[in-house]
Amino acid sequence: MSETPEGSRFVVGIDLGTTNCAVCFVDTRNGLKDSNDPETGNDNWTIDIFSIAQSVAVGQVERRETLPSFHYEPAEGELPEAAMRLPWSEDADPTFGVGVFARDHGRAVPGRLISSAKSWLCHPGVDRRAALLPWHGAADVQSLSPVEVSSRYIRHIRNAWNAEHPDAPLEQQDVVLTIPASFDEVARELTVAAAKAAGLSRVVLIEEPQAAFYSWVNSHRDDWEEHVEPGQKILVCDIGGGTSDFTLIHVRRDANDRIRFHRVAVGDHLILGGDNLDLTLAHHIEKKLVGDNGKLEPRQWSVLVPTCRHVKETLLSESSPETFVVTLPGSGSKVIGGSLQVEVSRDEVLQLLVDGFLPMVRLDDRPQRRQSGFQEFGLPYATDSAITRYLAAFLTAHESESNDSESPSAASARPDIILFNGGFFASKTLRRRWLDVLESWFRSTAPDWSPRLLDNDRLDLAVARGAAYFGMVRRGVGIRIAAGLARTYYVGVEDASGEQAALCLIAAGTEPSAETHSIDRHFDVRTSEPVQFPIFVSSTRLTDKPGSLVPIDEEQMIALPPIRTLLRTRKKDCSESVAARLSARLTEIGTLELWCQQVDSPRRWQLQFDVRSAVETERDGHVGIAEQSGIVDSELAQTAATAISAVFGPGATESPDGLPKRLATALEVNRNDWPPSLLREIWSSLLEHHEGRRLSENHEARWLNMLGFALRPGFGMAADDWRVEETWKLLRGQAMHSGSTTEAEWWILWRRIGGGLSSGRQIELTSSILPIIRKEQKQTLTGRGKGGKYASGNHAASEVWRMLGSMELLPHSTRIEIGEMIIDFVPRRKFEAIRPALLWALGRIGARVPVYGPLNVVISSDIVDRWITKIGETANLDDPIVQLALMQLARRTDDRYRDASESLRSQVISWLEAGGARTHFVDLVRDGGTLDGVESHLVFGETLPTGLRLV
């Protein structure tokens, strides 16, 4: 039975690979025969390749079967207008290019090139909807989110298709998009969102290993049953440019004596593929060029990495030369004609890549847990480069599963059949080593064993072909792989003993359905207040049933971004406790839907993953690190609420002066030792009595002071993002009183909780301040015009600058502008009174390691190097504030795109040592490392709540 809407002529499969895109399609008007048996009757249809026309230069068009997955943003006036104008382009002056031209020209301008968008789309450590690419972008380039970049790839394909088929636009066809099998639910949802933003609202997802197997089935329509038999286990190994995916498919016989395929397991997500080989080879060649401690310039490195891809493909090919000469632009040792040259041999590449990524390990070996050596690129690369260790872990994790449900004694880790997919396996050398490793594991019990190999003739097209075949399967034509949910999903709960446990929410093997599956357990939740559901997933615990309660196993369960929401009702701001249950369903398009259903009412709320909960701050996926310091009891919280009500509540009797001291006395805990859970209760009480700040300027100043203190640093506790937003909406951008004390506390509040503000809120907050400061800069530099008020020595002026320094999510250009202003102001006597605040702000703005922002907020080392030099020339190097700023600006990270030059860091070390700076400051600049407790407080601007430490 058809599962697709009628009316579409084409079934289109799109493979959005990390390195290349491919598009294949079926014209359903051709080759379909009438038959009651879709598996034998409808066999005359064909899968064709859609070749994308891509403009690569003025007046030239290159037609390719696959399209490189690269996006390029040109600088103004950099290229002739026609260079990126496509045959179907409606824009006379395109502002970006996709594909061949982007790849080729982007190598010369790496700060304008975006690649590996799919790997970013599944990066759990960043806000995937945030504009953060290119990761090391030029200052003037438009930043894009991984979702937007993916959308532009899809839109490019859509526009090319529509130009070729104006009578059958892509948005009206049945489109199947491929994704890695290991994509988490967030990445799947974002893939659908990217397609929708590109104009494709009707798409279906299929996992790439499945698609590769479908491609094999398609190419063996007449004889596939001769190659497999019931009881066999098929291992699909899919390694592309960015990821490694393993999938197990069992061959079984159904009740009608027909052979069926069942996808039974998929591996965990691994950002480990051909790109890692290229990077490893690039690091090896870099050492040969500049020595163990040297680093190439970013410009040279950007040329070396794609060059290494060519070196790898050449030296791992069957007819490889013995050596390959690598040439890079630049100067230095080993210079020939102004270039760097080095020779690499086939033997050293084999040892480096084959032995490094496919070592001969034991079946019981496991991946090593260590930090990835690739720090420059922002992606969470696999911690162990040995892909064979991950394969061993995958096979043994699923060895308890029977090859055939009727023959449990056949349980084994050994696969019977192998299907290779992905560009990694284009090399026969790598395929042979892969088989050598498998044979070494299983020939001890079967000396003559070798797996049967299934072949796809085109590794670069197999996934797109298989996606198109799957589209036909959904129409009732072809052989279907039974592929329910590949993982088990859990929600974190508290069991009867008060311990955290995992409640099985939806079981592995669940099939797509129009109906939700409810869990027969009730939760007590409150409406109009933030609710949080920790979500876990396991690809190895595949037998847990919905409703079962199991311990949280960190080895077998992975934490997803949490589900956080407000369960809103028609009664605005009316909070009530309701009994609810959770339900879930696997949708037809391949995503997971979660719902919270009230038990005694038809009301229900759809739950969404909180993608922004963990970015680059080591914020846990669903429990902030602050919870680790404990949750206070209700009696302590009530004591604090009573003291606050006495100052700000109706009929207030106490003065705001001395409130912190009275609270510390009543609570019998020093204010700096109040745990975050108590601080958030204090925040709640202050918000409840917000009208009390109207009583006087003194009341408002104390209220603002306590509110920021209770909510600092704006993250770390569950639902802090909600608390920060509630604070913003309540204050509406202005204080009630205009005195200097209130103004100072106003800016202190936002500096304290700035880490919880979105980029948009930070821009809005600073928009009223920056014009005043710009006037001050103009007056300072030219002597013309009237200066602003934030140059004086009052408290408010200092706090404004500290607030500006703490806004890490402001646009790059704005933060650089603020930094340049500070460099202009610091040496001038006029600004002497606020110089400490200026230097503190500069340290935060130019820091090599941000406090809470993602790493792409780090300002270019070229700019910061100039700031370091200027501070060294003009500031008092004995001043601890100067030393703090220099440490942040020159701190070592081992990332070539962030670190100051070796010579400049040596100069900073000399300055710090001569000025008697903290020994650990010197260590951080020389060797890198993490801040200690005192340094965390200095960088943040004051003490942090107990349990919170900046990373």
Short mmCIF file of C-alpha atoms in Angstrom, two decimals, residues 293-298 848 860-866 868-869 889-893 895-909 925-926:
data_model
loop_
_atom_site.label_atom_id
_atom_site.label_comp_id
_atom_site.label_asym_id
_atom_site.label_seq_id
_atom_site.Cartn_x
_atom_site.Cartn_y
_atom_site.Cartn_z
CA ASN A 293 56.91 22.62 18.17
CA GLY A 294 56.17 24.76 15.13
CA LYS A 295 52.87 25.57 13.46
CA LEU A 296 52.06 26.66 9.95
CA GLU A 297 50.19 29.89 9.46
CA PRO A 298 46.41 29.44 9.19
CA ARG A 848 41.23 32.97 24.15
CA SER A 860 40.95 36.71 15.66
CA SER A 861 44.43 36.31 17.11
CA ASP A 862 45.72 38.94 14.64
CA ILE A 863 43.57 41.58 16.32
CA VAL A 864 44.25 40.40 19.85
CA ASP A 865 48.01 40.24 19.22
CA ARG A 866 47.87 43.96 18.45
CA ILE A 868 48.51 42.66 23.68
CA THR A 869 51.34 44.68 22.19
CA LEU A 889 44.53 37.50 25.90
CA ALA A 890 47.61 35.25 25.61
CA ARG A 891 46.38 32.04 27.29
CA ARG A 892 47.54 28.95 25.40
CA THR A 893 44.88 26.67 23.86
CA ASP A 895 44.47 25.98 18.60
CA ARG A 896 46.40 27.73 15.82
CA TYR A 897 43.41 29.96 15.08
CA ARG A 898 43.16 31.21 18.67
CA ASP A 899 46.67 31.25 20.09
CA ALA A 900 48.95 34.27 20.07
CA SER A 901 52.22 33.75 18.25
CA GLU A 902 54.95 31.87 20.11
CA SER A 903 57.17 34.96 20.26
CA LEU A 904 54.39 37.16 21.65
CA ARG A 905 53.44 34.60 24.30
CA SER A 906 57.10 34.49 25.35
CA GLN A 907 57.02 38.28 25.69
CA VAL A 908 53.86 38.13 27.82
CA ILE A 909 55.47 35.52 30.06
CA VAL A 925 50.17 31.38 29.03
CA ARG A 926 53.09 28.97 28.68
#
